[in-house]
Amino acid sequence: MQDILIENNKLSSNNSSITLDFGAFAKGVAIEQMMTILKKHNINNALVNAGGDLKVLGSKNGKPWKIGIKNPVGNHNPSEPAVIAAINLKDKETLFTSGDYERFFEIEGKRYHHILDPRTGYPAVGTQSVTILSEDAALADAASTALFIAGPDLWPDIAKKMGVQYVMLISDEKIYLTQAMAERIELFTETKPIIVK
Amino acid sequence: MTKTITRKLLLFEPADILILISACFLTVWLYSTFWFDLSSVGEAETLLVQFADHSPKAYSLSEDQIINVKGRLGPALIEIKQRKARFIHSSCRNQFCVFHGWLSVAGDTTACLPNRVSISLKGTTNDYDAIAGAQ
């Protein structure tokens, strides 16, 4: 970080090998901007899906939008169901997920994924995925990354501080849900969820 | 036997028969609306492959094959195998589309924005509108 200069709301660096990745919240900001454009053109019913992170406007022919949530282990283990849960989304609601199961490589059985813990500089450990439901896509995007790094012990505090009510966190075959999320989500697993108030 | 059944049917007034038919339709509607289990939806039938704003091309998931698509940066290879689909090669730098792995549920989609190629799975009825997940 010492090679990055922050001045007048601009970032710069003299080190040409530095690259910045705004993946932790840029997609959320972009989706909100897309929604603004849609509304400007009087489009009141829409689903914007940015590769698994999404936001809805209005309804689908008067019914809520039906969204499946990918199983973190389903893609790489054919015996597991591809979808672990389903949820119906209402007008302006957004669903964001951070996970370690799409972008990673493995060395000697250890998975190195793309979400880095700033405390260690290494990929965050202890979480497989975090899904956030909110009305603010930028907040949901940032919160899913932050709670992923926080892990199964610290996420409830961070969620409260960030003001997110609807959270599902999957860690070591355990499923943690906030009370609000538990009332909205339908799980397709025999694992009994741990409800966090 | 036939006469007995005919006699019994004659016991019904036309309004009774109308109520019986309505009840049958109501039962079917109630079942499909409230009893249908969300976990059983999402069976994919077709792969849609789209380049930029061209019309998407549809491929049946019943036939295993490798599809070669010309993208903005170069070729993309998409594999259909055992009713699933995935990118196996793309001419982009980050290869996020390849890392995405298999699409197996109707509503699931992934895109290679630099190469302007997207793929999505479609089913017949009661699909998910989208599949949420990390990428």
mmCIF file of C-alpha atoms in Angstrom:
data_model
loop_
_atom_site.group_PDB
_atom_site.id
_atom_site.type_symbol
_atom_site.label_atom_id
_atom_site.label_comp_id
_atom_site.label_asym_id
_atom_site.label_seq_id
_atom_site.Cartn_x
_atom_site.Cartn_y
_atom_site.Cartn_z
ATOM 1 C CA MET A 1 0.000 0.000 0.000
ATOM 2 C CA GLN A 2 2.988 2.337 0.522
ATOM 3 C CA ASP A 3 3.456 2.442 -3.261
ATOM 4 C CA ILE A 4 -0.026 3.900 -3.755
ATOM 5 C CA LEU A 5 -0.543 7.649 -3.531
ATOM 6 C CA ILE A 6 -4.028 8.888 -2.617
ATOM 7 C CA GLU A 7 -4.425 12.575 -3.470
ATOM 8 C CA ASN A 8 -7.491 14.691 -4.324
ATOM 9 C CA ASN A 9 -9.665 11.600 -4.517
ATOM 10 C CA LYS A 10 -7.307 10.030 -7.091
ATOM 11 C CA LEU A 11 -5.026 7.012 -6.835
ATOM 12 C CA SER A 12 -1.631 6.856 -8.492
ATOM 13 C CA SER A 13 1.613 4.912 -8.260
ATOM 14 C CA ASN A 14 5.143 5.086 -9.605
ATOM 15 C CA ASN A 15 5.405 1.311 -9.384
ATOM 16 C CA SER A 16 4.325 -0.025 -12.781
ATOM 17 C CA SER A 17 3.792 -3.548 -11.452
ATOM 18 C CA ILE A 18 0.954 -2.396 -9.143
ATOM 19 C CA THR A 19 -2.554 -3.327 -10.215
ATOM 20 C CA LEU A 20 -5.743 -2.475 -8.349
ATOM 21 C CA ASP A 21 -8.744 -4.799 -8.268
ATOM 22 C CA PHE A 22 -12.045 -3.204 -7.252
ATOM 23 C CA GLY A 23 -13.818 -6.554 -7.303
ATOM 24 C CA ALA A 24 -14.929 -6.220 -3.671
ATOM 25 C CA PHE A 25 -17.562 -3.567 -4.464
ATOM 26 C CA ALA A 26 -17.282 -2.283 -8.050
ATOM 27 C CA LYS A 27 -19.828 -4.781 -9.365
ATOM 28 C CA GLY A 28 -22.348 -3.561 -6.781
ATOM 29 C CA VAL A 29 -21.801 0.066 -7.771
ATOM 30 C CA ALA A 30 -22.127 -0.874 -11.463
ATOM 31 C CA ILE A 31 -25.409 -2.722 -10.875
ATOM 32 C CA GLU A 32 -26.878 0.292 -9.037
ATOM 33 C CA GLN A 33 -25.896 2.498 -11.998
ATOM 34 C CA MET A 34 -27.538 0.036 -14.402
ATOM 35 C CA MET A 35 -30.726 0.215 -12.338
ATOM 36 C CA THR A 36 -30.689 4.018 -12.571
ATOM 37 C CA ILE A 37 -30.416 3.773 -16.375
ATOM 38 C CA LEU A 38 -33.277 1.248 -16.540
ATOM 39 C CA LYS A 39 -35.529 3.476 -14.419
ATOM 40 C CA LYS A 40 -34.643 6.490 -16.582
ATOM 41 C CA HIS A 41 -36.027 4.529 -19.539
ATOM 42 C CA ASN A 42 -39.216 3.689 -17.618
ATOM 43 C CA ILE A 43 -38.316 0.007 -17.270
ATOM 44 C CA ASN A 44 -39.988 -1.066 -14.063
ATOM 45 C CA ASN A 45 -39.573 -4.850 -14.134
ATOM 46 C CA ALA A 46 -36.099 -6.288 -14.692
ATOM 47 C CA LEU A 47 -33.439 -8.641 -13.393
ATOM 48 C CA VAL A 48 -29.801 -7.593 -13.808
ATOM 49 C CA ASN A 49 -27.488 -10.569 -13.364
ATOM 50 C CA ALA A 50 -23.769 -9.796 -13.252
ATOM 51 C CA GLY A 51 -22.398 -13.323 -13.198
ATOM 52 C CA GLY A 52 -24.272 -14.545 -10.132
ATOM 53 C CA ASP A 53 -24.581 -11.211 -8.324
ATOM 54 C CA LEU A 54 -27.898 -9.640 -9.144
ATOM 55 C CA LYS A 55 -30.594 -7.086 -8.449
ATOM 56 C CA VAL A 56 -34.264 -7.034 -9.399
ATOM 57 C CA LEU A 57 -36.778 -4.347 -10.219
ATOM 58 C CA GLY A 58 -40.507 -4.885 -9.863
ATOM 59 C CA SER A 59 -41.749 -8.411 -10.442
ATOM 60 C CA LYS A 60 -41.913 -11.183 -13.027
ATOM 61 C CA ASN A 61 -45.477 -11.019 -14.333
ATOM 62 C CA GLY A 62 -46.732 -10.050 -10.877
ATOM 63 C CA LYS A 63 -44.767 -12.759 -9.062
ATOM 64 C CA PRO A 64 -41.512 -12.378 -7.116
ATOM 65 C CA TRP A 65 -38.257 -13.289 -8.860
ATOM 66 C CA LYS A 66 -37.229 -16.870 -8.038
ATOM 67 C CA ILE A 67 -33.487 -17.188 -7.403
ATOM 68 C CA GLY A 68 -31.470 -20.346 -6.751
ATOM 69 C CA ILE A 69 -28.305 -20.054 -4.658
ATOM 70 C CA LYS A 70 -25.338 -22.085 -5.838
ATOM 71 C CA ASN A 71 -23.933 -24.790 -3.571
ATOM 72 C CA PRO A 72 -20.265 -23.897 -2.805
ATOM 73 C CA VAL A 73 -19.257 -27.530 -3.292
ATOM 74 C CA GLY A 74 -21.775 -28.396 -6.023
ATOM 75 C CA ASN A 75 -19.624 -27.293 -8.964
ATOM 76 C CA HIS A 76 -16.708 -29.552 -8.194
ATOM 77 C CA ASN A 77 -18.524 -32.469 -6.568
ATOM 78 C CA PRO A 78 -21.162 -34.049 -8.835
ATOM 79 C CA SER A 79 -22.733 -35.958 -5.918
ATOM 80 C CA GLU A 80 -23.718 -32.667 -4.254
ATOM 81 C CA PRO A 81 -26.768 -30.651 -5.399
ATOM 82 C CA ALA A 82 -25.887 -27.700 -7.625
ATOM 83 C CA VAL A 83 -28.317 -25.427 -5.778
ATOM 84 C CA ILE A 84 -28.320 -25.280 -1.988
ATOM 85 C CA ALA A 85 -31.167 -22.830 -1.408
ATOM 86 C CA ALA A 86 -33.812 -20.695 -3.072
ATOM 87 C CA ILE A 87 -35.190 -17.283 -2.261
ATOM 88 C CA ASN A 88 -37.842 -15.035 -3.769
ATOM 89 C CA LEU A 89 -36.750 -11.454 -4.372
ATOM 90 C CA LYS A 90 -39.022 -8.411 -4.296
ATOM 91 C CA ASP A 91 -38.685 -5.005 -5.947
ATOM 92 C CA LYS A 92 -35.249 -3.370 -5.456
ATOM 93 C CA GLU A 93 -33.763 -6.371 -3.655
ATOM 94 C CA THR A 94 -30.256 -7.525 -4.464
ATOM 95 C CA LEU A 95 -28.339 -10.735 -3.767
ATOM 96 C CA PHE A 96 -24.542 -10.818 -3.592
ATOM 97 C CA THR A 97 -22.271 -13.774 -2.883
ATOM 98 C CA SER A 98 -18.572 -14.035 -2.119
ATOM 99 C CA GLY A 99 -17.042 -17.503 -2.267
ATOM 100 C CA ASP A 100 -13.809 -19.405 -2.565
ATOM 101 C CA TYR A 101 -15.116 -21.913 -5.095
ATOM 102 C CA GLU A 102 -14.788 -20.196 -8.482
ATOM 103 C CA ARG A 103 -11.417 -18.456 -8.664
ATOM 104 C CA PHE A 104 -8.686 -20.474 -6.999
ATOM 105 C CA PHE A 105 -5.752 -22.784 -7.507
ATOM 106 C CA GLU A 106 -4.565 -25.640 -5.301
ATOM 107 C CA ILE A 107 -1.024 -26.525 -4.252
ATOM 108 C CA GLU A 108 -0.440 -29.646 -2.185
ATOM 109 C CA GLY A 109 -4.120 -29.874 -1.315
ATOM 110 C CA LYS A 110 -4.346 -26.270 -0.066
ATOM 111 C CA ARG A 111 -6.726 -23.900 -1.830
ATOM 112 C CA TYR A 112 -5.525 -20.411 -2.703
ATOM 113 C CA HIS A 113 -8.527 -18.283 -3.697
ATOM 114 C CA HIS A 114 -8.946 -14.654 -4.698
ATOM 115 C CA ILE A 115 -10.288 -13.062 -1.475
ATOM 116 C CA LEU A 116 -7.276 -11.894 0.498
ATOM 117 C CA ASP A 117 -7.298 -11.218 4.237
ATOM 118 C CA PRO A 118 -5.558 -7.848 4.733
ATOM 119 C CA ARG A 119 -4.399 -9.019 8.185
ATOM 120 C CA THR A 120 -2.285 -11.810 6.715
ATOM 121 C CA GLY A 121 -1.915 -11.049 3.011
ATOM 122 C CA TYR A 122 -3.076 -14.605 2.315
ATOM 123 C CA PRO A 123 -6.471 -15.917 1.146
ATOM 124 C CA ALA A 124 -9.049 -15.673 3.938
ATOM 125 C CA VAL A 125 -9.639 -18.992 5.692
ATOM 126 C CA GLY A 126 -12.660 -20.554 7.378
ATOM 127 C CA THR A 127 -15.464 -19.542 5.003
ATOM 128 C CA GLN A 128 -16.771 -21.155 1.815
ATOM 129 C CA SER A 129 -19.381 -18.575 0.889
ATOM 130 C CA VAL A 130 -21.359 -15.595 2.130
ATOM 131 C CA THR A 131 -24.625 -14.457 0.588
ATOM 132 C CA ILE A 132 -26.150 -11.070 1.427
ATOM 133 C CA LEU A 133 -29.649 -9.826 0.636
ATOM 134 C CA SER A 134 -30.102 -6.067 0.707
ATOM 135 C CA GLU A 135 -31.621 -3.182 -1.248
ATOM 136 C CA ASP A 136 -28.195 -1.578 -1.790
ATOM 137 C CA ALA A 137 -26.035 -3.535 -4.242
ATOM 138 C CA ALA A 138 -22.807 -1.682 -3.406
ATOM 139 C CA LEU A 139 -23.337 -2.362 0.304
ATOM 140 C CA ALA A 140 -24.217 -6.019 -0.333
ATOM 141 C CA ASP A 141 -21.111 -6.475 -2.500
ATOM 142 C CA ALA A 142 -18.789 -4.920 0.075
ATOM 143 C CA ALA A 143 -20.480 -6.727 2.977
ATOM 144 C CA SER A 144 -20.246 -10.162 1.345
ATOM 145 C CA THR A 145 -16.486 -9.706 0.966
ATOM 146 C CA ALA A 146 -16.028 -8.270 4.474
ATOM 147 C CA LEU A 147 -18.058 -11.026 6.154
ATOM 148 C CA PHE A 148 -16.230 -13.682 4.164
ATOM 149 C CA ILE A 149 -12.943 -12.397 5.592
ATOM 150 C CA ALA A 150 -14.457 -11.988 9.080
ATOM 151 C CA GLY A 151 -15.281 -15.709 9.132
ATOM 152 C CA PRO A 152 -17.694 -17.758 11.253
ATOM 153 C CA ASP A 153 -16.738 -16.145 14.587
ATOM 154 C CA LEU A 154 -16.633 -12.456 13.748
ATOM 155 C CA TRP A 155 -19.228 -12.028 10.981
ATOM 156 C CA PRO A 156 -22.249 -11.188 13.198
ATOM 157 C CA ASP A 157 -20.491 -8.110 14.631
ATOM 158 C CA ILE A 158 -19.335 -6.902 11.221
ATOM 159 C CA ALA A 159 -22.825 -7.467 9.787
ATOM 160 C CA LYS A 160 -24.357 -5.306 12.516
ATOM 161 C CA LYS A 161 -21.768 -2.570 11.990
ATOM 162 C CA MET A 162 -22.404 -2.566 8.238
ATOM 163 C CA GLY A 163 -26.175 -2.613 8.740
ATOM 164 C CA VAL A 164 -26.938 -5.833 6.847
ATOM 165 C CA GLN A 165 -29.787 -7.975 8.162
ATOM 166 C CA TYR A 166 -30.015 -10.828 5.668
ATOM 167 C CA VAL A 167 -26.929 -13.051 5.765
ATOM 168 C CA MET A 168 -26.130 -16.693 4.961
ATOM 169 C CA LEU A 169 -22.584 -17.872 5.717
ATOM 170 C CA ILE A 170 -21.373 -21.385 4.895
ATOM 171 C CA SER A 171 -18.315 -22.683 6.702
ATOM 172 C CA ASP A 172 -17.061 -26.254 7.080
ATOM 173 C CA GLU A 173 -20.442 -27.768 6.204
ATOM 174 C CA LYS A 174 -22.178 -25.497 8.746
ATOM 175 C CA ILE A 175 -24.786 -23.011 7.584
ATOM 176 C CA TYR A 176 -25.206 -19.805 9.577
ATOM 177 C CA LEU A 177 -28.271 -17.637 8.983
ATOM 178 C CA THR A 178 -29.449 -14.383 10.497
ATOM 179 C CA GLN A 179 -33.005 -14.609 11.843
ATOM 180 C CA ALA A 180 -34.214 -12.337 9.029
ATOM 181 C CA MET A 181 -32.579 -14.540 6.364
ATOM 182 C CA ALA A 182 -33.936 -17.730 7.967
ATOM 183 C CA GLU A 183 -37.463 -16.357 7.516
ATOM 184 C CA ARG A 184 -36.906 -15.738 3.794
ATOM 185 C CA ILE A 185 -34.728 -18.583 2.523
ATOM 186 C CA GLU A 186 -35.617 -22.184 1.619
ATOM 187 C CA LEU A 187 -32.721 -24.597 2.179
ATOM 188 C CA PHE A 188 -32.290 -27.824 0.196
ATOM 189 C CA THR A 189 -29.959 -29.568 2.612
ATOM 190 C CA GLU A 190 -30.379 -31.778 5.621
ATOM 191 C CA THR A 191 -27.837 -29.681 7.525
ATOM 192 C CA LYS A 192 -29.706 -27.833 10.258
ATOM 193 C CA PRO A 193 -28.829 -24.133 10.026
ATOM 194 C CA ILE A 194 -27.430 -22.193 12.974
ATOM 195 C CA ILE A 195 -29.626 -19.142 13.485
ATOM 196 C CA VAL A 196 -27.743 -16.081 14.716
ATOM 197 C CA LYS A 197 -29.781 -13.280 16.300
ATOM 198 C CA MET B 1 -73.052 -52.469 -15.905
ATOM 199 C CA THR B 2 -72.993 -49.652 -18.506
ATOM 200 C CA LYS B 3 -76.648 -48.984 -17.831
ATOM 201 C CA THR B 4 -75.999 -48.678 -14.082
ATOM 202 C CA ILE B 5 -73.226 -46.125 -14.651
ATOM 203 C CA THR B 6 -75.408 -44.163 -17.095
ATOM 204 C CA ARG B 7 -78.241 -44.144 -14.537
ATOM 205 C CA LYS B 8 -75.879 -42.873 -11.839
ATOM 206 C CA LEU B 9 -74.562 -40.129 -14.132
ATOM 207 C CA LEU B 10 -78.133 -39.096 -14.847
ATOM 208 C CA LEU B 11 -78.596 -38.487 -11.125
ATOM 209 C CA PHE B 12 -76.278 -35.468 -11.502
ATOM 210 C CA GLU B 13 -77.715 -32.160 -12.545
ATOM 211 C CA PRO B 14 -75.704 -30.196 -15.150
ATOM 212 C CA ALA B 15 -74.700 -27.745 -12.387
ATOM 213 C CA ASP B 16 -73.290 -30.671 -10.331
ATOM 214 C CA ILE B 17 -71.111 -31.742 -13.251
ATOM 215 C CA LEU B 18 -69.942 -28.126 -13.691
ATOM 216 C CA ILE B 19 -68.940 -28.019 -10.007
ATOM 217 C CA LEU B 20 -67.090 -31.346 -10.346
ATOM 218 C CA ILE B 21 -65.122 -30.109 -13.382
ATOM 219 C CA SER B 22 -64.344 -26.816 -11.616
ATOM 220 C CA ALA B 23 -63.124 -28.751 -8.557
ATOM 221 C CA CYS B 24 -60.790 -30.820 -10.754
ATOM 222 C CA PHE B 25 -59.298 -27.686 -12.340
ATOM 223 C CA LEU B 26 -58.994 -26.034 -8.894
ATOM 224 C CA THR B 27 -57.146 -29.079 -7.521
ATOM 225 C CA VAL B 28 -54.645 -29.019 -10.390
ATOM 226 C CA TRP B 29 -54.133 -25.249 -9.998
ATOM 227 C CA LEU B 30 -53.672 -25.455 -6.213
ATOM 228 C CA TYR B 31 -51.144 -28.288 -6.628
ATOM 229 C CA SER B 32 -49.077 -26.500 -9.247
ATOM 230 C CA THR B 33 -49.166 -23.178 -7.383
ATOM 231 C CA PHE B 34 -48.664 -24.119 -3.745
ATOM 232 C CA TRP B 35 -47.408 -27.700 -3.584
ATOM 233 C CA PHE B 36 -44.696 -27.610 -6.243
ATOM 234 C CA ASP B 37 -41.369 -28.016 -4.496
ATOM 235 C CA LEU B 38 -38.758 -25.367 -5.375
ATOM 236 C CA SER B 39 -36.006 -27.971 -5.034
ATOM 237 C CA SER B 40 -37.290 -29.912 -8.013
ATOM 238 C CA VAL B 41 -37.147 -27.009 -10.443
ATOM 239 C CA GLY B 42 -34.269 -25.975 -12.586
ATOM 240 C CA GLU B 43 -33.689 -28.946 -14.870
ATOM 241 C CA ALA B 44 -31.835 -27.555 -17.871
ATOM 242 C CA GLU B 45 -32.693 -28.542 -21.453
ATOM 243 C CA THR B 46 -30.869 -26.092 -23.706
ATOM 244 C CA LEU B 47 -27.615 -24.128 -23.813
ATOM 245 C CA LEU B 48 -27.826 -20.619 -25.238
ATOM 246 C CA VAL B 49 -24.572 -19.185 -26.587
ATOM 247 C CA GLN B 50 -24.445 -15.498 -27.425
ATOM 248 C CA PHE B 51 -21.741 -13.318 -28.979
ATOM 249 C CA ALA B 52 -22.070 -9.556 -28.398
ATOM 250 C CA ASP B 53 -25.547 -8.407 -29.433
ATOM 251 C CA HIS B 54 -26.061 -11.199 -31.977
ATOM 252 C CA SER B 55 -29.023 -13.519 -31.516
ATOM 253 C CA PRO B 56 -28.220 -16.412 -29.183
ATOM 254 C CA LYS B 57 -27.745 -19.878 -30.673
ATOM 255 C CA ALA B 58 -29.395 -22.820 -28.923
ATOM 256 C CA TYR B 59 -27.800 -26.237 -28.412
ATOM 257 C CA SER B 60 -29.449 -29.280 -26.893
ATOM 258 C CA LEU B 61 -27.852 -30.540 -23.691
ATOM 259 C CA SER B 62 -28.656 -34.122 -24.685
ATOM 260 C CA GLU B 63 -25.760 -34.212 -27.173
ATOM 261 C CA ASP B 64 -22.182 -34.050 -25.812
ATOM 262 C CA GLN B 65 -20.136 -31.706 -27.984
ATOM 263 C CA ILE B 66 -17.574 -28.911 -28.091
ATOM 264 C CA ILE B 67 -18.726 -25.618 -29.563
ATOM 265 C CA ASN B 68 -16.242 -23.185 -31.095
ATOM 266 C CA VAL B 69 -17.363 -19.557 -30.919
ATOM 267 C CA LYS B 70 -15.518 -16.633 -32.480
ATOM 268 C CA GLY B 71 -15.294 -13.914 -29.842
ATOM 269 C CA ARG B 72 -14.001 -10.332 -29.991
ATOM 270 C CA LEU B 73 -10.509 -11.373 -28.875
ATOM 271 C CA GLY B 74 -10.432 -14.821 -30.447
ATOM 272 C CA PRO B 75 -11.980 -18.258 -30.117
ATOM 273 C CA ALA B 76 -13.888 -19.572 -27.120
ATOM 274 C CA LEU B 77 -14.492 -23.279 -26.650
ATOM 275 C CA ILE B 78 -17.610 -24.408 -24.811
ATOM 276 C CA GLU B 79 -18.119 -28.011 -23.789
ATOM 277 C CA ILE B 80 -21.451 -29.776 -23.330
ATOM 278 C CA LYS B 81 -21.101 -33.003 -21.381
ATOM 279 C CA GLN B 82 -23.641 -35.044 -19.412
ATOM 280 C CA ARG B 83 -26.269 -32.255 -19.628
ATOM 281 C CA LYS B 84 -23.864 -29.636 -18.231
ATOM 282 C CA ALA B 85 -21.920 -26.882 -19.995
ATOM 283 C CA ARG B 86 -18.736 -24.899 -19.360
ATOM 284 C CA PHE B 87 -16.079 -22.755 -20.969
ATOM 285 C CA ILE B 88 -12.952 -24.866 -21.512
ATOM 286 C CA HIS B 89 -10.944 -22.206 -23.355
ATOM 287 C CA SER B 90 -11.235 -18.472 -23.847
ATOM 288 C CA SER B 91 -9.002 -15.877 -25.468
ATOM 289 C CA CYS B 92 -9.323 -13.515 -22.493
ATOM 290 C CA ARG B 93 -6.602 -12.641 -19.976
ATOM 291 C CA ASN B 94 -8.182 -13.479 -16.610
ATOM 292 C CA GLN B 95 -10.024 -16.703 -17.588
ATOM 293 C CA PHE B 96 -12.824 -16.008 -15.077
ATOM 294 C CA CYS B 97 -15.257 -17.682 -17.500
ATOM 295 C CA VAL B 98 -13.191 -20.892 -17.468
ATOM 296 C CA PHE B 99 -12.826 -20.772 -13.661
ATOM 297 C CA HIS B 100 -16.615 -20.576 -13.347
ATOM 298 C CA GLY B 101 -16.767 -24.287 -14.114
ATOM 299 C CA TRP B 102 -19.914 -26.198 -14.978
ATOM 300 C CA LEU B 103 -23.353 -24.716 -15.448
ATOM 301 C CA SER B 104 -25.901 -27.371 -14.575
ATOM 302 C CA VAL B 105 -29.138 -25.674 -13.510
ATOM 303 C CA ALA B 106 -31.577 -23.747 -15.689
ATOM 304 C CA GLY B 107 -31.094 -20.045 -15.048
ATOM 305 C CA ASP B 108 -27.359 -20.395 -14.487
ATOM 306 C CA THR B 109 -25.258 -18.139 -16.647
ATOM 307 C CA THR B 110 -21.699 -16.944 -17.102
ATOM 308 C CA ALA B 111 -20.085 -14.473 -19.450
ATOM 309 C CA CYS B 112 -16.684 -13.565 -20.772
ATOM 310 C CA LEU B 113 -16.993 -9.786 -21.017
ATOM 311 C CA PRO B 114 -13.614 -9.150 -22.724
ATOM 312 C CA ASN B 115 -14.422 -11.725 -25.417
ATOM 313 C CA ARG B 116 -18.148 -10.762 -25.453
ATOM 314 C CA VAL B 117 -19.319 -14.385 -25.249
ATOM 315 C CA SER B 118 -21.983 -15.497 -22.784
ATOM 316 C CA ILE B 119 -23.577 -18.858 -22.103
ATOM 317 C CA SER B 120 -26.726 -19.688 -20.150
ATOM 318 C CA LEU B 121 -28.904 -22.701 -19.488
ATOM 319 C CA LYS B 122 -32.613 -22.762 -20.146
ATOM 320 C CA GLY B 123 -35.204 -25.271 -19.007
ATOM 321 C CA THR B 124 -38.802 -25.827 -19.851
ATOM 322 C CA THR B 125 -41.024 -24.708 -16.985
ATOM 323 C CA ASN B 126 -40.646 -23.520 -13.409
ATOM 324 C CA ASP B 127 -37.056 -22.464 -13.875
ATOM 325 C CA TYR B 128 -35.170 -20.256 -11.533
ATOM 326 C CA ASP B 129 -35.018 -16.743 -12.907
ATOM 327 C CA ALA B 130 -31.310 -16.703 -12.050
ATOM 328 C CA ILE B 131 -28.692 -18.607 -10.096
ATOM 329 C CA ALA B 132 -26.843 -16.532 -7.494
ATOM 330 C CA GLY B 133 -23.282 -17.404 -6.608
ATOM 331 C CA ALA B 134 -19.726 -16.235 -6.381
ATOM 332 C CA GLN B 135 -17.601 -15.513 -9.406
#
